[in-house]
Amino acid sequence: MTAPDTDPPQLYAAREPIFPRRVKGRFRNLKWLIMLVTLGIYYVTPWLRWDRGPNLPDQAVLIDLANRRFFFFWIEIWPHEFYFIAGLLVMAGLGLFLFTSALGRVWCGYACPQTVWTDLFILVERWIEGDRNARLRLHRQKKWDLRKARLRVTKWVAWLFIGLATGGAWVFYFADAPSLLRDLLTFSAHPVAYTTMLILTFTTFLFGGFAREQICIYACPWPRIQAAMMDEDTITVAYRDWRGEPRGKHRKAEGADRLGDCIDCNACVNVCPMGIDIRDGQQMACITCALCIDACDDVMDKVGKPRGLIDYMALTDEVSERAGKAPRKIWKHVFRPRTILYTVLWGAVGIGLVVALFIRSDIDITVAPVRNPTYITLSDGTIRNVYDVRLRNKLGEERQFRVSAADVPGLEVQVEGSEDALVAVAPDSTHLARVYVTAAAGTAPAVADRTGFTLWVEDLDSGDRASEGTVFNGKEQ
């Protein structure tokens, strides 16, 4: 009697190198276009200039960690305005939900950084080592001769330069690009810049060259998350097995007329960057890049069969097509309650961010009561509270601010170092002022502990005002 197999299932498979064949078609052209646009944006953006005046950086997109600012063309985000970044992240998440519900893993197949850089690495590999068959022969060649060593070293050096450019472009987003480039070349840049470039160079080289599909299958959580957002109406890449089966070479022989349209040429498998066979059905490894569609359509043209054996389609169309009926219109799959809800939510967050951006003030105030002690009783009975008030001047020139109190009669405001409660704030900066709020004896708020009031700050040049509520601590009079 044979003992039962008690070996646990394998959760990881050793990588078998994949050598996708070159393919031409509308989806391949679309991927080339997206790759050029996304890489162009990534590499060029740090070098764009934007005039913000003499006191601000002129880099169009800059994450200024030293001064805790984020500049995006005419928009400047301060640390206390992080809700704009949070809103953009929410929009990005909702956008991914929307596109996944409507078009499956379209993000993974076209715009994911791992896909874009892998496409670039494969392109370089093909230029140096040749197309699929040439790369396969080189891979299977056990003996390392001069030709193999030359091709491999050339390819790896090219990959390293791509990784170095990737890491270099990343650090340019965090400092003035021309200045940082000069410092990098003269070896006077901060060690953090070199460390960051080294890490990104290595990870880009590794992920794009040696762990391509492994990153998508094992490291990325997105394929597993997407399964919960896709349904039978989601448009995705699929094989029409009811039309293609049974497979055969279509030679003139007995039974050839009973074969399906698929000639079992494996063109769809040979062009797949994930190394899967789409004819086996939906698979987690499929990134819906649609290269198999281009390959299959090309073969169908050559054998005189209609295109679309492999195509973008929804699973709900299977029953209709098997019965010989026309599938539903694509727009009916795309515009359905779930996608409409995601679109509404995405638009609402976007509109909210735009409104918040346009209504925000150029001045701002933050009030922090000094709580040790909570209040002071002077010799004449006056009660004094002390506050640390941070004033923000978001304009490009110095402004004079006046601080005042409201809502509670009898409160007087004094600013440390100023006789008339005026504070000068430098352009595009913050200023921390020590503010004293006093209530004279007999007029102090008649409460045992806390009385709410408002501290106002007014720009004397423009008349703009900002305020924040706080409390005045006192005692029973």
Coordinates of C-alpha atoms in Angstrom, one line a residue:
M1 CA 0.0 0.0 0.0
T2 CA 1.4 3.4 -1.0
A3 CA 1.7 5.9 1.9
P4 CA -0.2 9.1 1.4
D5 CA 1.6 12.2 0.2
T6 CA 2.1 14.3 3.3
D7 CA 4.4 16.9 1.9
P8 CA 3.1 20.4 2.4
P9 CA 2.2 22.4 -0.7
Q10 CA 5.0 24.6 -2.1
L11 CA 4.2 28.3 -1.6
Y12 CA 7.2 29.5 -3.6
A13 CA 8.6 28.3 -6.9
A14 CA 12.2 28.9 -8.0
R15 CA 12.4 31.4 -10.8
E16 CA 12.7 30.1 -14.3
P17 CA 14.0 33.0 -16.5
I18 CA 11.5 34.2 -19.0
F19 CA 12.5 35.6 -22.4
P20 CA 9.5 37.3 -24.0
R21 CA 9.5 37.5 -27.8
R22 CA 9.1 40.8 -29.6
V23 CA 5.6 41.6 -30.7
K24 CA 4.0 44.3 -32.7
G25 CA 0.4 45.6 -32.3
R26 CA -1.8 48.3 -31.0
F27 CA -1.4 47.3 -27.3
R28 CA 2.3 47.0 -27.6
N29 CA 2.4 50.5 -29.2
L30 CA 0.2 51.8 -26.3
K31 CA 2.6 50.3 -23.8
W32 CA 5.6 52.0 -25.6
L33 CA 3.7 55.3 -25.5
I34 CA 2.9 55.0 -21.8
M35 CA 6.5 54.0 -21.0
L36 CA 7.9 57.0 -22.8
V37 CA 5.5 59.4 -21.1
T38 CA 5.9 58.0 -17.6
L39 CA 9.7 57.7 -17.7
G40 CA 9.9 61.2 -19.3
I41 CA 7.8 62.7 -16.5
Y42 CA 9.9 60.9 -13.9
Y43 CA 13.3 61.8 -15.3
V44 CA 12.6 65.4 -16.6
T45 CA 10.3 66.8 -13.8
P46 CA 13.1 67.7 -11.3
W47 CA 14.7 69.9 -14.0
L48 CA 11.6 72.0 -14.7
R49 CA 11.8 75.6 -13.3
W50 CA 9.0 77.7 -11.9
D51 CA 9.5 81.4 -10.8
R52 CA 8.2 81.9 -7.3
G53 CA 10.0 85.1 -6.5
P54 CA 13.4 85.9 -4.9
N55 CA 12.7 84.1 -1.6
L56 CA 11.5 80.8 -2.8
P57 CA 13.1 77.9 -4.7
D58 CA 12.5 77.9 -8.5
Q59 CA 12.3 74.1 -8.9
A60 CA 8.8 73.3 -10.3
V61 CA 8.4 70.1 -8.2
L62 CA 10.3 70.0 -4.9
I63 CA 9.9 68.1 -1.7
D64 CA 11.8 70.4 0.6
L65 CA 12.3 68.4 3.8
A66 CA 14.7 70.8 5.3
N67 CA 12.0 73.6 5.4
R68 CA 9.1 71.1 5.6
R69 CA 7.4 72.3 2.3
F70 CA 6.1 70.6 -0.8
F71 CA 6.2 72.7 -4.0
F72 CA 4.2 71.7 -7.1
F73 CA 4.4 74.4 -9.7
W74 CA 2.2 77.3 -8.3
I75 CA 1.0 75.2 -5.3
E76 CA 2.9 75.2 -1.9
I77 CA 1.9 72.7 0.7
W78 CA 2.9 73.4 4.3
P79 CA 3.2 70.8 7.0
H80 CA -0.1 71.6 8.7
E81 CA -1.8 71.2 5.3
F82 CA -0.9 67.5 5.0
Y83 CA -4.6 66.8 4.4
F84 CA -3.9 67.7 0.8
I85 CA -1.4 64.9 0.5
A86 CA -3.8 62.6 2.3
G87 CA -6.6 63.6 -0.1
L88 CA -4.4 62.8 -3.1
L89 CA -3.6 59.4 -1.7
V90 CA -7.3 58.7 -1.2
M91 CA -7.9 59.8 -4.8
A92 CA -5.2 57.5 -6.0
G93 CA -6.7 54.6 -4.1
L94 CA -10.2 55.3 -5.4
G95 CA -8.8 55.6 -8.9
L96 CA -7.2 52.2 -8.6
F97 CA -10.5 50.8 -7.4
L98 CA -12.3 52.4 -10.3
F99 CA -10.0 51.2 -13.0
T100 CA -9.7 47.7 -11.5
S101 CA -13.5 47.3 -11.3
A102 CA -13.9 48.5 -14.9
L103 CA -10.8 47.2 -16.6
G104 CA -9.1 44.7 -14.3
R105 CA -5.4 44.9 -13.8
V106 CA -4.9 47.7 -16.3
W107 CA -2.6 49.6 -13.8
C108 CA -0.4 46.6 -13.5
G109 CA -0.2 46.0 -17.2
Y110 CA 0.5 49.5 -18.4
A111 CA 1.6 52.0 -15.7
C112 CA 3.0 50.2 -12.7
P113 CA 6.6 51.2 -12.1
Q114 CA 7.6 47.6 -11.9
T115 CA 6.0 47.0 -15.4
V116 CA 7.5 50.2 -16.9
W117 CA 11.0 49.6 -15.8
T118 CA 10.8 45.8 -16.6
D119 CA 9.7 46.8 -20.2
L120 CA 12.8 49.1 -20.4
F121 CA 15.1 46.4 -19.1
I122 CA 13.7 43.8 -21.6
L123 CA 14.1 46.4 -24.4
V124 CA 17.8 46.9 -23.5
E125 CA 18.3 43.1 -23.2
R126 CA 16.8 42.6 -26.6
W127 CA 19.0 45.3 -28.2
I128 CA 22.1 43.6 -26.8
E129 CA 21.4 39.9 -26.8
G130 CA 18.8 39.6 -29.5
D131 CA 15.2 38.4 -29.6
R132 CA 13.7 35.4 -27.7
N133 CA 15.5 32.6 -29.5
A134 CA 18.9 34.2 -29.3
R135 CA 18.5 34.9 -25.6
L136 CA 17.4 31.4 -24.9
R137 CA 20.4 30.0 -26.7
L138 CA 22.7 32.3 -24.7
H139 CA 21.0 31.3 -21.5
R140 CA 21.3 27.5 -22.2
Q141 CA 24.9 27.9 -23.2
K142 CA 26.7 26.4 -20.2
K143 CA 30.2 27.4 -21.3
W144 CA 31.1 31.0 -20.7
D145 CA 33.1 32.1 -23.8
L146 CA 34.2 35.6 -24.7
R147 CA 31.0 36.4 -26.6
K148 CA 28.7 35.4 -23.7
A149 CA 30.8 37.3 -21.2
R150 CA 30.8 40.4 -23.4
L151 CA 27.0 40.4 -24.0
R152 CA 26.2 39.8 -20.3
V153 CA 28.6 42.4 -19.0
T154 CA 27.3 45.0 -21.5
K155 CA 23.7 44.2 -20.5
W156 CA 24.4 44.5 -16.8
V157 CA 26.4 47.7 -17.2
A158 CA 23.4 49.2 -19.2
W159 CA 21.0 48.1 -16.5
L160 CA 23.3 49.6 -13.8
F161 CA 23.2 53.0 -15.7
I162 CA 19.4 52.8 -15.8
G163 CA 19.3 52.1 -12.1
L164 CA 21.7 54.9 -11.4
A165 CA 19.6 57.3 -13.4
T166 CA 16.5 56.1 -11.5
G167 CA 18.1 56.7 -8.1
G168 CA 19.6 60.0 -9.3
A169 CA 16.3 61.3 -10.5
W170 CA 14.7 60.4 -7.2
V171 CA 17.1 62.4 -5.0
F172 CA 16.7 65.4 -7.3
Y173 CA 13.1 65.7 -6.1
F174 CA 14.3 66.5 -2.6
A175 CA 16.9 69.3 -3.4
D176 CA 17.7 71.8 -6.1
A177 CA 18.5 69.5 -9.1
P178 CA 21.4 71.5 -10.7
S179 CA 23.1 72.2 -7.3
L180 CA 22.7 68.6 -6.2
L181 CA 24.1 67.3 -9.4
R182 CA 27.2 69.5 -9.1
D183 CA 27.6 68.3 -5.5
L184 CA 27.3 64.7 -6.5
L185 CA 29.8 65.0 -9.3
T186 CA 32.3 66.8 -7.0
F187 CA 31.6 64.3 -4.2
S188 CA 30.5 67.0 -1.8
A189 CA 26.8 66.0 -1.5
H190 CA 25.4 64.7 1.8
P191 CA 26.0 61.0 2.4
V192 CA 22.2 60.5 2.5
A193 CA 22.0 61.3 -1.2
Y194 CA 24.7 58.8 -2.1
T195 CA 23.1 56.1 0.1
T196 CA 19.7 56.7 -1.4
M197 CA 21.1 56.5 -4.9
L198 CA 22.9 53.3 -4.1
I199 CA 19.8 51.6 -2.6
L200 CA 17.6 52.6 -5.6
T201 CA 20.3 51.6 -8.1
F202 CA 20.6 48.2 -6.6
T203 CA 16.8 47.6 -6.2
T204 CA 16.1 48.8 -9.8
F205 CA 18.8 46.6 -11.1
L206 CA 17.6 43.6 -9.1
F207 CA 13.8 44.1 -9.6
G208 CA 14.0 45.0 -13.3
G209 CA 16.7 42.5 -14.3
F210 CA 16.4 39.4 -12.1
A211 CA 13.2 39.4 -10.2
R212 CA 10.8 40.7 -12.7
E213 CA 7.7 38.6 -12.5
Q214 CA 8.6 37.4 -9.0
I215 CA 7.9 40.9 -7.6
C216 CA 4.4 40.8 -9.1
I217 CA 3.6 37.3 -7.9
Y218 CA 5.2 37.2 -4.4
A219 CA 6.2 40.7 -3.3
C220 CA 3.2 42.8 -4.5
P221 CA 0.0 42.5 -2.5
W222 CA -2.1 44.2 -5.3
P223 CA -3.0 41.0 -7.2
R224 CA -4.6 39.6 -4.2
I225 CA -6.5 42.8 -3.3
Q226 CA -7.7 43.2 -6.9
A227 CA -9.5 39.8 -6.7
A228 CA -12.0 41.4 -4.3
M229 CA -12.7 44.3 -6.7
M230 CA -13.2 42.3 -9.9
D231 CA -16.5 40.6 -10.9
E232 CA -18.1 39.0 -13.9
D233 CA -18.6 42.4 -15.6
T234 CA -15.0 43.5 -15.3
I235 CA -13.2 43.8 -18.7
T236 CA -10.1 41.7 -18.7
V237 CA -7.9 39.7 -21.0
A238 CA -9.4 36.3 -21.7
Y239 CA -9.3 33.4 -24.2
R240 CA -12.4 32.4 -26.1
D241 CA -12.0 28.7 -25.6
W242 CA -15.5 27.9 -27.1
R243 CA -14.0 29.3 -30.4
G244 CA -10.5 28.1 -30.1
E245 CA -10.9 24.5 -28.9
P246 CA -10.0 21.8 -29.8
R247 CA -6.5 23.1 -30.8
G248 CA -4.7 21.8 -33.8
K249 CA -2.3 22.7 -36.6
H250 CA -5.1 23.0 -39.2
R251 CA -3.2 20.8 -41.7
K252 CA -5.2 19.2 -44.4
A253 CA -5.9 15.9 -42.8
E254 CA -8.8 13.8 -41.5
G255 CA -10.6 15.7 -38.7
A256 CA -9.0 19.1 -39.4
D257 CA -12.4 20.6 -40.0
R258 CA -13.4 19.8 -36.4
L259 CA -10.6 21.9 -35.0
G260 CA -11.0 25.2 -33.4
D261 CA -9.4 28.5 -34.4
C262 CA -6.4 28.0 -32.1
I263 CA -3.5 26.5 -34.0
D264 CA -1.5 25.8 -30.8
C265 CA 1.4 28.0 -32.0
N266 CA 2.2 29.2 -28.4
A267 CA 2.7 32.8 -29.7
C268 CA 0.6 34.1 -26.8
V269 CA 2.9 32.2 -24.3
N270 CA 6.1 33.3 -26.0
V271 CA 5.3 37.0 -25.7
C272 CA 4.0 37.0 -22.2
P273 CA 6.4 38.8 -19.7
M274 CA 4.9 36.6 -16.9
G275 CA 5.4 33.3 -18.7
I276 CA 1.8 32.1 -18.4
D277 CA -0.6 30.6 -20.8
I278 CA -3.7 32.7 -21.0
R279 CA -5.6 29.7 -22.5
D280 CA -5.5 28.1 -19.1
G281 CA -8.0 30.7 -17.8
Q282 CA -7.7 33.6 -15.4
Q283 CA -4.5 33.5 -13.3
M284 CA -3.2 35.7 -10.5
A285 CA 0.1 36.2 -12.4
C286 CA -1.6 37.8 -15.4
I287 CA -1.1 41.5 -15.4
T288 CA -3.4 42.0 -18.4
C289 CA -0.7 43.7 -20.5
A290 CA -2.6 42.5 -23.7
L291 CA 0.6 41.5 -25.5
C292 CA -0.9 38.1 -26.0
I293 CA -3.8 39.8 -27.9
D294 CA -1.4 41.4 -30.3
A295 CA 0.4 38.1 -30.9
C296 CA -2.8 36.1 -31.4
D297 CA -4.3 38.7 -33.7
D298 CA -1.2 38.6 -35.8
V299 CA -1.4 34.8 -36.1
M300 CA -5.2 34.9 -36.9
D301 CA -4.4 37.3 -39.7
K302 CA -1.9 34.9 -41.2
V303 CA -4.1 31.9 -41.1
G304 CA -7.2 33.7 -42.3
K305 CA -9.2 33.6 -39.1
P306 CA -11.1 36.5 -37.5
R307 CA -9.3 38.4 -34.7
G308 CA -10.3 38.3 -31.1
L309 CA -9.5 34.7 -30.1
I310 CA -7.8 36.4 -27.2
D311 CA -9.3 39.7 -26.4
Y312 CA -10.5 42.1 -23.7
M313 CA -13.8 40.8 -22.6
A314 CA -16.1 40.3 -19.6
L315 CA -17.0 36.8 -18.3
T316 CA -20.7 37.6 -18.5
D317 CA -20.4 37.6 -22.2
E318 CA -19.4 34.0 -22.3
V319 CA -22.9 32.6 -22.3
S320 CA -24.1 35.0 -25.0
E321 CA -21.1 34.3 -27.3
R322 CA -21.4 30.5 -26.8
A323 CA -25.0 30.8 -28.0
G324 CA -23.9 32.9 -31.0
K325 CA -25.3 36.2 -29.7
A326 CA -23.5 39.5 -29.7
P327 CA -21.7 40.5 -26.4
R328 CA -22.8 43.5 -24.4
K329 CA -21.4 46.9 -25.3
I330 CA -18.2 47.7 -23.5
W331 CA -19.7 50.9 -22.0
K332 CA -22.4 48.8 -20.3
H333 CA -19.7 46.8 -18.6
V334 CA -17.7 50.0 -17.6
F335 CA -20.6 52.1 -16.4
R336 CA -22.4 50.2 -13.7
P337 CA -23.3 51.0 -10.1
R338 CA -20.0 50.1 -8.6
T339 CA -17.9 52.1 -11.0
I340 CA -20.3 55.0 -10.9
L341 CA -20.0 55.0 -7.1
Y342 CA -16.2 55.0 -7.3
T343 CA -16.3 57.8 -9.9
V344 CA -18.6 59.9 -7.7
L345 CA -16.4 59.4 -4.6
W346 CA -13.2 60.2 -6.6
G347 CA -14.8 63.3 -8.0
A348 CA -16.1 64.5 -4.6
V349 CA -12.6 64.2 -3.0
G350 CA -11.0 66.0 -6.0
I351 CA -13.6 68.8 -5.9
G352 CA -13.1 69.1 -2.1
L353 CA -9.4 69.4 -2.5
V354 CA -9.7 72.1 -5.2
V355 CA -12.1 74.1 -3.1
A356 CA -9.9 73.8 -0.1
L357 CA -6.9 74.9 -2.1
F358 CA -8.6 78.0 -3.4
I359 CA -10.2 79.1 -0.1
R360 CA -7.2 78.7 2.1
S361 CA -5.8 81.9 3.5
D362 CA -2.3 83.4 2.9
I363 CA -1.9 83.8 6.6
D364 CA -2.5 81.4 9.4
I365 CA -2.3 81.2 13.2
T366 CA -1.8 78.3 15.7
V367 CA -2.3 78.9 19.4
A368 CA -0.8 76.8 22.2
P369 CA -1.5 77.9 25.8
V370 CA 1.5 77.7 28.2
R371 CA 0.2 75.5 31.0
N372 CA 2.9 75.8 33.6
P373 CA 1.4 77.7 35.3
T374 CA -2.0 77.9 33.7
Y375 CA -2.4 81.5 34.8
I376 CA -0.7 84.1 36.9
T377 CA -2.3 86.6 39.4
L378 CA -0.4 89.8 39.5
S379 CA -0.1 92.0 42.6
D380 CA -2.9 94.3 41.5
G381 CA -5.3 91.3 40.9
T382 CA -4.8 91.2 37.2
I383 CA -4.9 87.7 35.7
R384 CA -2.5 86.8 33.0
N385 CA -2.4 83.9 30.6
V386 CA 0.6 83.1 28.3
Y387 CA 0.3 81.7 24.8
D388 CA 2.8 80.5 22.2
V389 CA 1.4 81.8 18.9
R390 CA 2.8 80.6 15.6
L391 CA 2.1 83.0 12.8
R392 CA 2.5 81.8 9.2
N393 CA 3.1 84.2 6.3
K394 CA 2.6 82.3 3.0
L395 CA 3.3 85.3 0.9
G396 CA 6.6 86.2 -0.8
E397 CA 7.2 89.4 1.1
E398 CA 7.5 90.4 4.8
R399 CA 4.2 91.3 6.5
Q400 CA 3.2 93.1 9.6
F401 CA 0.5 91.3 11.7
R402 CA -1.5 92.7 14.6
V403 CA -2.7 90.2 17.3
S404 CA -6.0 90.9 19.1
A405 CA -8.6 89.0 21.3
A406 CA -12.3 88.8 20.8
D407 CA -15.5 87.2 22.3
V408 CA -14.7 88.1 25.9
P409 CA -14.8 91.8 27.1
G410 CA -11.9 93.2 29.0
L411 CA -9.1 91.1 27.6
E412 CA -5.9 92.9 26.6
V413 CA -3.2 91.5 24.3
Q414 CA 0.5 92.1 24.5
V415 CA 3.2 90.6 22.4
E416 CA 6.7 90.0 23.8
G417 CA 9.1 92.6 22.3
S418 CA 6.3 94.8 20.9
E419 CA 4.4 97.6 22.5
D420 CA 1.5 97.6 20.1
A421 CA 0.9 93.9 19.6
L422 CA 2.5 94.0 16.2
V423 CA 4.6 91.1 14.8
A424 CA 6.8 91.2 11.7
V425 CA 6.9 87.8 9.9
A426 CA 9.5 87.2 7.2
P427 CA 8.3 86.1 3.7
D428 CA 7.1 82.5 3.3
S429 CA 8.0 81.6 6.8
T430 CA 6.6 81.1 10.3
H431 CA 7.3 83.1 13.5
L432 CA 6.7 82.0 17.0
A433 CA 5.6 84.8 19.3
R434 CA 5.0 84.8 23.0
V435 CA 1.6 86.5 23.6
Y436 CA 0.3 87.7 27.0
V437 CA -3.5 88.0 27.5
T438 CA -4.5 89.8 30.6
A439 CA -7.8 90.6 32.4
A440 CA -7.7 93.5 34.9
A441 CA -9.1 93.0 38.4
G442 CA -12.8 93.4 38.4
T443 CA -13.2 92.7 34.7
A444 CA -11.7 89.2 34.5
P445 CA -14.0 86.5 33.3
A446 CA -16.2 85.5 36.1
V447 CA -15.6 81.7 35.9
A448 CA -13.9 79.3 38.1
D449 CA -11.7 77.7 35.5
R450 CA -11.9 78.2 31.8
T451 CA -13.5 80.8 29.4
G452 CA -13.4 80.4 25.7
F453 CA -12.2 83.3 23.5
T454 CA -10.7 83.9 20.0
L455 CA -7.2 85.1 19.1
W456 CA -7.2 87.0 15.8
V457 CA -4.3 88.0 13.6
E458 CA -4.7 90.7 10.9
D459 CA -2.4 91.4 8.0
L460 CA -2.0 95.2 8.1
D461 CA -1.2 95.4 4.3
S462 CA -4.0 93.4 2.9
G463 CA -6.5 93.3 5.7
D464 CA -6.7 89.5 5.6
R465 CA -7.5 87.9 9.0
A466 CA -7.1 84.5 10.6
S467 CA -8.2 83.2 14.0
E468 CA -8.1 80.3 16.3
G469 CA -10.1 79.6 19.4
T470 CA -8.5 79.0 22.8
V471 CA -9.3 79.4 26.5
F472 CA -8.6 81.9 29.2
N473 CA -7.9 80.3 32.6
G474 CA -8.9 82.4 35.6
K475 CA -10.6 82.2 39.0
E476 CA -13.8 83.2 40.6
Q477 CA -13.9 87.0 41.1

